[in-house]
Amino acid sequence: MHLYFRHLAAAMLIITFAACTKTETIEPQAEGQDRILTYNIVNVQGEPISGAVNDRDSSITIYLPFYRQLVVLEPEITVPEGATVTPASGTLIEDLLDVFHSGRDIKYTVTAKDGSKRTYTLRIVVQQPDVVLDELSTATETKEFTIDTRLAYDMIAINLTGSGFMENNELMKMVLVDDTGKELPPIGLSITNVGNLYKVGGVITKYTDPQEPVLRELKTGLYKIRVYSYGKNATTQFPVKINKL
């Protein structure tokens, strides 16, 4: 009997405590007005390419389908009423290949009606296969090229095989990289390789004055070869040696 009264007392205590407890409703924190609401690429056929806006790290990520091969982007941006964005909606992102090759940042600053500001960084992800280069040299044998600038005409041709190349040479670039990591000016691409997805050829020629930029900067030494193919690039593991006479 005493056990029954103890359980009853405990139950009444729980009911009394629950009755005295209040439930408070916490209003969600108001979202800032210095935000990008939507970011879409509209210079495409069909549906726009929608960007993913992340307010936590102030980033915008867009995924570009490889088959579109866009070289200019036209973004359409919306912000809260009374806010402005710089660069403005509709401002073209030109020379997209330079953005890919240089890795330079594209940023947007939103200024709210109350004067608060936030800067977003655009991240462009190209959905394309990686570039793979077959080596010209090995760990024990270095491939050599020689160009004689004392002659009226001379040239060296650097032909690479691999994968991930473009049919259009205008979407590609080949450069020499010296032992400090510095890139020389681009090498002219051979037009005979247009349409070959497994081979890319570069030509350095001595036949005019002033000499082409890559030849002016070229010195005898070891160079790795880097190939840019639209939004991806690859560099040979082993260098070649170029002799400039």
PDB file of N, CA, C and O in Angstrom, residues 77-117:
ATOM      1  N   ILE A  77      21.656  38.101 -61.872  1.00  0.00           N
ATOM      2  CA  ILE A  77      21.765  38.059 -60.413  1.00  0.00           C
ATOM      3  C   ILE A  77      20.585  38.790 -59.791  1.00  0.00           C
ATOM      4  O   ILE A  77      20.225  39.891 -60.228  1.00  0.00           O
ATOM      5  N   THR A  78      19.987  38.198 -58.770  1.00  0.00           N
ATOM      6  CA  THR A  78      18.948  38.888 -58.014  1.00  0.00           C
ATOM      7  C   THR A  78      19.406  39.078 -56.573  1.00  0.00           C
ATOM      8  O   THR A  78      20.081  38.210 -55.999  1.00  0.00           O
ATOM      9  N   VAL A  79      19.052  40.224 -56.002  1.00  0.00           N
ATOM     10  CA  VAL A  79      19.385  40.576 -54.616  1.00  0.00           C
ATOM     11  C   VAL A  79      18.123  41.114 -53.954  1.00  0.00           C
ATOM     12  O   VAL A  79      17.135  41.411 -54.636  1.00  0.00           O
ATOM     13  N   PRO A  80      18.107  41.251 -52.621  1.00  0.00           N
ATOM     14  CA  PRO A  80      16.914  41.780 -51.952  1.00  0.00           C
ATOM     15  C   PRO A  80      16.559  43.193 -52.421  1.00  0.00           C
ATOM     16  O   PRO A  80      17.398  43.923 -52.939  1.00  0.00           O
ATOM     17  N   GLU A  81      15.324  43.553 -52.231  1.00  0.00           N
ATOM     18  CA  GLU A  81      14.848  44.870 -52.638  1.00  0.00           C
ATOM     19  C   GLU A  81      15.657  45.969 -51.945  1.00  0.00           C
ATOM     20  O   GLU A  81      15.891  45.918 -50.733  1.00  0.00           O
ATOM     21  N   GLY A  82      16.099  46.925 -52.748  1.00  0.00           N
ATOM     22  CA  GLY A  82      16.872  48.033 -52.210  1.00  0.00           C
ATOM     23  C   GLY A  82      18.364  47.792 -52.190  1.00  0.00           C
ATOM     24  O   GLY A  82      19.142  48.718 -51.948  1.00  0.00           O
ATOM     25  N   ALA A  83      18.796  46.540 -52.442  1.00  0.00           N
ATOM     26  CA  ALA A  83      20.228  46.218 -52.450  1.00  0.00           C
ATOM     27  C   ALA A  83      20.776  46.350 -53.868  1.00  0.00           C
ATOM     28  O   ALA A  83      20.036  46.327 -54.852  1.00  0.00           O
ATOM     29  N   THR A  84      22.094  46.492 -53.967  1.00  0.00           N
ATOM     30  CA  THR A  84      22.767  46.539 -55.261  1.00  0.00           C
ATOM     31  C   THR A  84      23.911  45.529 -55.258  1.00  0.00           C
ATOM     32  O   THR A  84      24.411  45.138 -54.192  1.00  0.00           O
ATOM     33  N   VAL A  85      24.316  45.108 -56.452  1.00  0.00           N
ATOM     34  CA  VAL A  85      25.432  44.178 -56.567  1.00  0.00           C
ATOM     35  C   VAL A  85      26.417  44.720 -57.587  1.00  0.00           C
ATOM     36  O   VAL A  85      26.033  45.281 -58.608  1.00  0.00           O
ATOM     37  N   THR A  86      27.709  44.571 -57.275  1.00  0.00           N
ATOM     38  CA  THR A  86      28.791  45.022 -58.149  1.00  0.00           C
ATOM     39  C   THR A  86      29.781  43.874 -58.349  1.00  0.00           C
ATOM     40  O   THR A  86      30.242  43.304 -57.362  1.00  0.00           O
ATOM     41  N   PRO A  87      30.096  43.533 -59.627  1.00  0.00           N
ATOM     42  CA  PRO A  87      29.541  44.022 -60.889  1.00  0.00           C
ATOM     43  C   PRO A  87      28.041  43.725 -60.978  1.00  0.00           C
ATOM     44  O   PRO A  87      27.548  42.775 -60.379  1.00  0.00           O
ATOM     45  N   ALA A  88      27.358  44.534 -61.765  1.00  0.00           N
ATOM     46  CA  ALA A  88      25.916  44.442 -61.846  1.00  0.00           C
ATOM     47  C   ALA A  88      25.478  43.192 -62.597  1.00  0.00           C
ATOM     48  O   ALA A  88      26.235  42.594 -63.368  1.00  0.00           O
ATOM     49  N   SER A  89      24.237  42.812 -62.354  1.00  0.00           N
ATOM     50  CA  SER A  89      23.642  41.710 -63.102  1.00  0.00           C
ATOM     51  C   SER A  89      23.728  42.003 -64.594  1.00  0.00           C
ATOM     52  O   SER A  89      23.471  43.123 -65.036  1.00  0.00           O
ATOM     53  N   GLY A  90      24.125  41.007 -65.369  1.00  0.00           N
ATOM     54  CA  GLY A  90      24.261  41.174 -66.811  1.00  0.00           C
ATOM     55  C   GLY A  90      25.653  41.531 -67.261  1.00  0.00           C
ATOM     56  O   GLY A  90      25.940  41.493 -68.464  1.00  0.00           O
ATOM     57  N   THR A  91      26.550  41.866 -66.323  1.00  0.00           N
ATOM     58  CA  THR A  91      27.931  42.169 -66.694  1.00  0.00           C
ATOM     59  C   THR A  91      28.615  40.892 -67.152  1.00  0.00           C
ATOM     60  O   THR A  91      28.697  39.909 -66.405  1.00  0.00           O
ATOM     61  N   LEU A  92      29.115  40.899 -68.376  1.00  0.00           N
ATOM     62  CA  LEU A  92      29.699  39.690 -68.950  1.00  0.00           C
ATOM     63  C   LEU A  92      31.007  39.318 -68.266  1.00  0.00           C
ATOM     64  O   LEU A  92      31.806  40.187 -67.900  1.00  0.00           O
ATOM     65  N   ILE A  93      31.216  38.022 -68.093  1.00  0.00           N
ATOM     66  CA  ILE A  93      32.526  37.491 -67.716  1.00  0.00           C
ATOM     67  C   ILE A  93      33.196  37.087 -69.024  1.00  0.00           C
ATOM     68  O   ILE A  93      32.877  36.059 -69.616  1.00  0.00           O
ATOM     69  N   GLU A  94      34.093  37.937 -69.497  1.00  0.00           N
ATOM     70  CA  GLU A  94      34.732  37.706 -70.786  1.00  0.00           C
ATOM     71  C   GLU A  94      36.071  36.991 -70.603  1.00  0.00           C
ATOM     72  O   GLU A  94      36.636  36.988 -69.519  1.00  0.00           O
ATOM     73  N   ASP A  95      36.561  36.416 -71.679  1.00  0.00           N
ATOM     74  CA  ASP A  95      37.834  35.690 -71.668  1.00  0.00           C
ATOM     75  C   ASP A  95      37.845  34.650 -70.555  1.00  0.00           C
ATOM     76  O   ASP A  95      38.698  34.655 -69.673  1.00  0.00           O
ATOM     77  N   LEU A  96      36.871  33.765 -70.615  1.00  0.00           N
ATOM     78  CA  LEU A  96      36.742  32.728 -69.593  1.00  0.00           C
ATOM     79  C   LEU A  96      37.968  31.821 -69.552  1.00  0.00           C
ATOM     80  O   LEU A  96      38.340  31.311 -68.485  1.00  0.00           O
ATOM     81  N   LEU A  97      38.623  31.622 -70.696  1.00  0.00           N
ATOM     82  CA  LEU A  97      39.819  30.784 -70.721  1.00  0.00           C
ATOM     83  C   LEU A  97      40.908  31.370 -69.840  1.00  0.00           C
ATOM     84  O   LEU A  97      41.628  30.642 -69.146  1.00  0.00           O
ATOM     85  N   ASP A  98      41.043  32.700 -69.833  1.00  0.00           N
ATOM     86  CA  ASP A  98      42.037  33.335 -68.970  1.00  0.00           C
ATOM     87  C   ASP A  98      41.684  33.128 -67.503  1.00  0.00           C
ATOM     88  O   ASP A  98      42.576  32.959 -66.664  1.00  0.00           O
ATOM     89  N   VAL A  99      40.401  33.125 -67.192  1.00  0.00           N
ATOM     90  CA  VAL A  99      39.973  32.841 -65.814  1.00  0.00           C
ATOM     91  C   VAL A  99      40.409  31.437 -65.420  1.00  0.00           C
ATOM     92  O   VAL A  99      40.956  31.211 -64.331  1.00  0.00           O
ATOM     93  N   PHE A 100      40.190  30.478 -66.322  1.00  0.00           N
ATOM     94  CA  PHE A 100      40.611  29.106 -66.034  1.00  0.00           C
ATOM     95  C   PHE A 100      42.123  29.009 -65.885  1.00  0.00           C
ATOM     96  O   PHE A 100      42.636  28.389 -64.948  1.00  0.00           O
ATOM     97  N   HIS A 101      42.854  29.609 -66.830  1.00  0.00           N
ATOM     98  CA  HIS A 101      44.299  29.419 -66.885  1.00  0.00           C
ATOM     99  C   HIS A 101      45.024  30.161 -65.769  1.00  0.00           C
ATOM    100  O   HIS A 101      46.012  29.663 -65.223  1.00  0.00           O
ATOM    101  N   SER A 102      44.554  31.353 -65.435  1.00  0.00           N
ATOM    102  CA  SER A 102      45.246  32.164 -64.425  1.00  0.00           C
ATOM    103  C   SER A 102      44.753  31.879 -63.012  1.00  0.00           C
ATOM    104  O   SER A 102      45.454  32.150 -62.041  1.00  0.00           O
ATOM    105  N   GLY A 103      43.534  31.346 -62.906  1.00  0.00           N
ATOM    106  CA  GLY A 103      42.973  31.094 -61.583  1.00  0.00           C
ATOM    107  C   GLY A 103      42.526  32.352 -60.871  1.00  0.00           C
ATOM    108  O   GLY A 103      42.306  32.337 -59.654  1.00  0.00           O
ATOM    109  N   ARG A 104      42.375  33.469 -61.618  1.00  0.00           N
ATOM    110  CA  ARG A 104      41.995  34.725 -60.965  1.00  0.00           C
ATOM    111  C   ARG A 104      40.576  34.633 -60.428  1.00  0.00           C
ATOM    112  O   ARG A 104      39.709  33.958 -60.993  1.00  0.00           O
ATOM    113  N   ASP A 105      40.367  35.326 -59.309  1.00  0.00           N
ATOM    114  CA  ASP A 105      39.070  35.305 -58.643  1.00  0.00           C
ATOM    115  C   ASP A 105      38.091  36.264 -59.312  1.00  0.00           C
ATOM    116  O   ASP A 105      38.472  37.328 -59.809  1.00  0.00           O
ATOM    117  N   ILE A 106      36.837  35.877 -59.292  1.00  0.00           N
ATOM    118  CA  ILE A 106      35.742  36.759 -59.693  1.00  0.00           C
ATOM    119  C   ILE A 106      34.877  36.954 -58.453  1.00  0.00           C
ATOM    120  O   ILE A 106      34.410  35.978 -57.861  1.00  0.00           O
ATOM    121  N   LYS A 107      34.696  38.206 -58.062  1.00  0.00           N
ATOM    122  CA  LYS A 107      33.980  38.504 -56.826  1.00  0.00           C
ATOM    123  C   LYS A 107      32.814  39.438 -57.084  1.00  0.00           C
ATOM    124  O   LYS A 107      32.844  40.262 -58.003  1.00  0.00           O
ATOM    125  N   TYR A 108      31.787  39.304 -56.253  1.00  0.00           N
ATOM    126  CA  TYR A 108      30.611  40.159 -56.309  1.00  0.00           C
ATOM    127  C   TYR A 108      30.360  40.735 -54.923  1.00  0.00           C
ATOM    128  O   TYR A 108      30.357  39.997 -53.928  1.00  0.00           O
ATOM    129  N   THR A 109      30.159  42.045 -54.860  1.00  0.00           N
ATOM    130  CA  THR A 109      29.888  42.704 -53.583  1.00  0.00           C
ATOM    131  C   THR A 109      28.455  43.194 -53.576  1.00  0.00           C
ATOM    132  O   THR A 109      28.035  43.952 -54.461  1.00  0.00           O
ATOM    133  N   VAL A 110      27.704  42.753 -52.564  1.00  0.00           N
ATOM    134  CA  VAL A 110      26.316  43.166 -52.402  1.00  0.00           C
ATOM    135  C   VAL A 110      26.251  44.228 -51.307  1.00  0.00           C
ATOM    136  O   VAL A 110      26.776  44.029 -50.213  1.00  0.00           O
ATOM    137  N   THR A 111      25.634  45.359 -51.618  1.00  0.00           N
ATOM    138  CA  THR A 111      25.440  46.431 -50.648  1.00  0.00           C
ATOM    139  C   THR A 111      23.951  46.533 -50.339  1.00  0.00           C
ATOM    140  O   THR A 111      23.137  46.793 -51.237  1.00  0.00           O
ATOM    141  N   ALA A 112      23.600  46.305 -49.066  1.00  0.00           N
ATOM    142  CA  ALA A 112      22.193  46.336 -48.665  1.00  0.00           C
ATOM    143  C   ALA A 112      21.703  47.772 -48.516  1.00  0.00           C
ATOM    144  O   ALA A 112      22.481  48.730 -48.516  1.00  0.00           O
ATOM    145  N   LYS A 113      20.397  47.902 -48.365  1.00  0.00           N
ATOM    146  CA  LYS A 113      19.782  49.223 -48.210  1.00  0.00           C
ATOM    147  C   LYS A 113      20.305  49.932 -46.969  1.00  0.00           C
ATOM    148  O   LYS A 113      20.426  51.160 -46.941  1.00  0.00           O
ATOM    149  N   ASP A 114      20.653  49.149 -45.918  1.00  0.00           N
ATOM    150  CA  ASP A 114      21.151  49.763 -44.685  1.00  0.00           C
ATOM    151  C   ASP A 114      22.656  50.019 -44.714  1.00  0.00           C
ATOM    152  O   ASP A 114      23.241  50.444 -43.720  1.00  0.00           O
ATOM    153  N   GLY A 115      23.305  49.730 -45.848  1.00  0.00           N
ATOM    154  CA  GLY A 115      24.739  49.989 -45.989  1.00  0.00           C
ATOM    155  C   GLY A 115      25.630  48.809 -45.689  1.00  0.00           C
ATOM    156  O   GLY A 115      26.839  48.869 -45.949  1.00  0.00           O
ATOM    157  N   SER A 116      25.091  47.730 -45.150  1.00  0.00           N
ATOM    158  CA  SER A 116      25.911  46.546 -44.881  1.00  0.00           C
ATOM    159  C   SER A 116      26.341  45.914 -46.194  1.00  0.00           C
ATOM    160  O   SER A 116      25.651  46.014 -47.210  1.00  0.00           O
ATOM    161  N   LYS A 117      27.496  45.241 -46.164  1.00  0.00           N
ATOM    162  CA  LYS A 117      28.068  44.683 -47.387  1.00  0.00           C
ATOM    163  C   LYS A 117      28.523  43.247 -47.170  1.00  0.00           C
ATOM    164  O   LYS A 117      28.894  42.854 -46.069  1.00  0.00           O
TER     165      LYS A 117
END
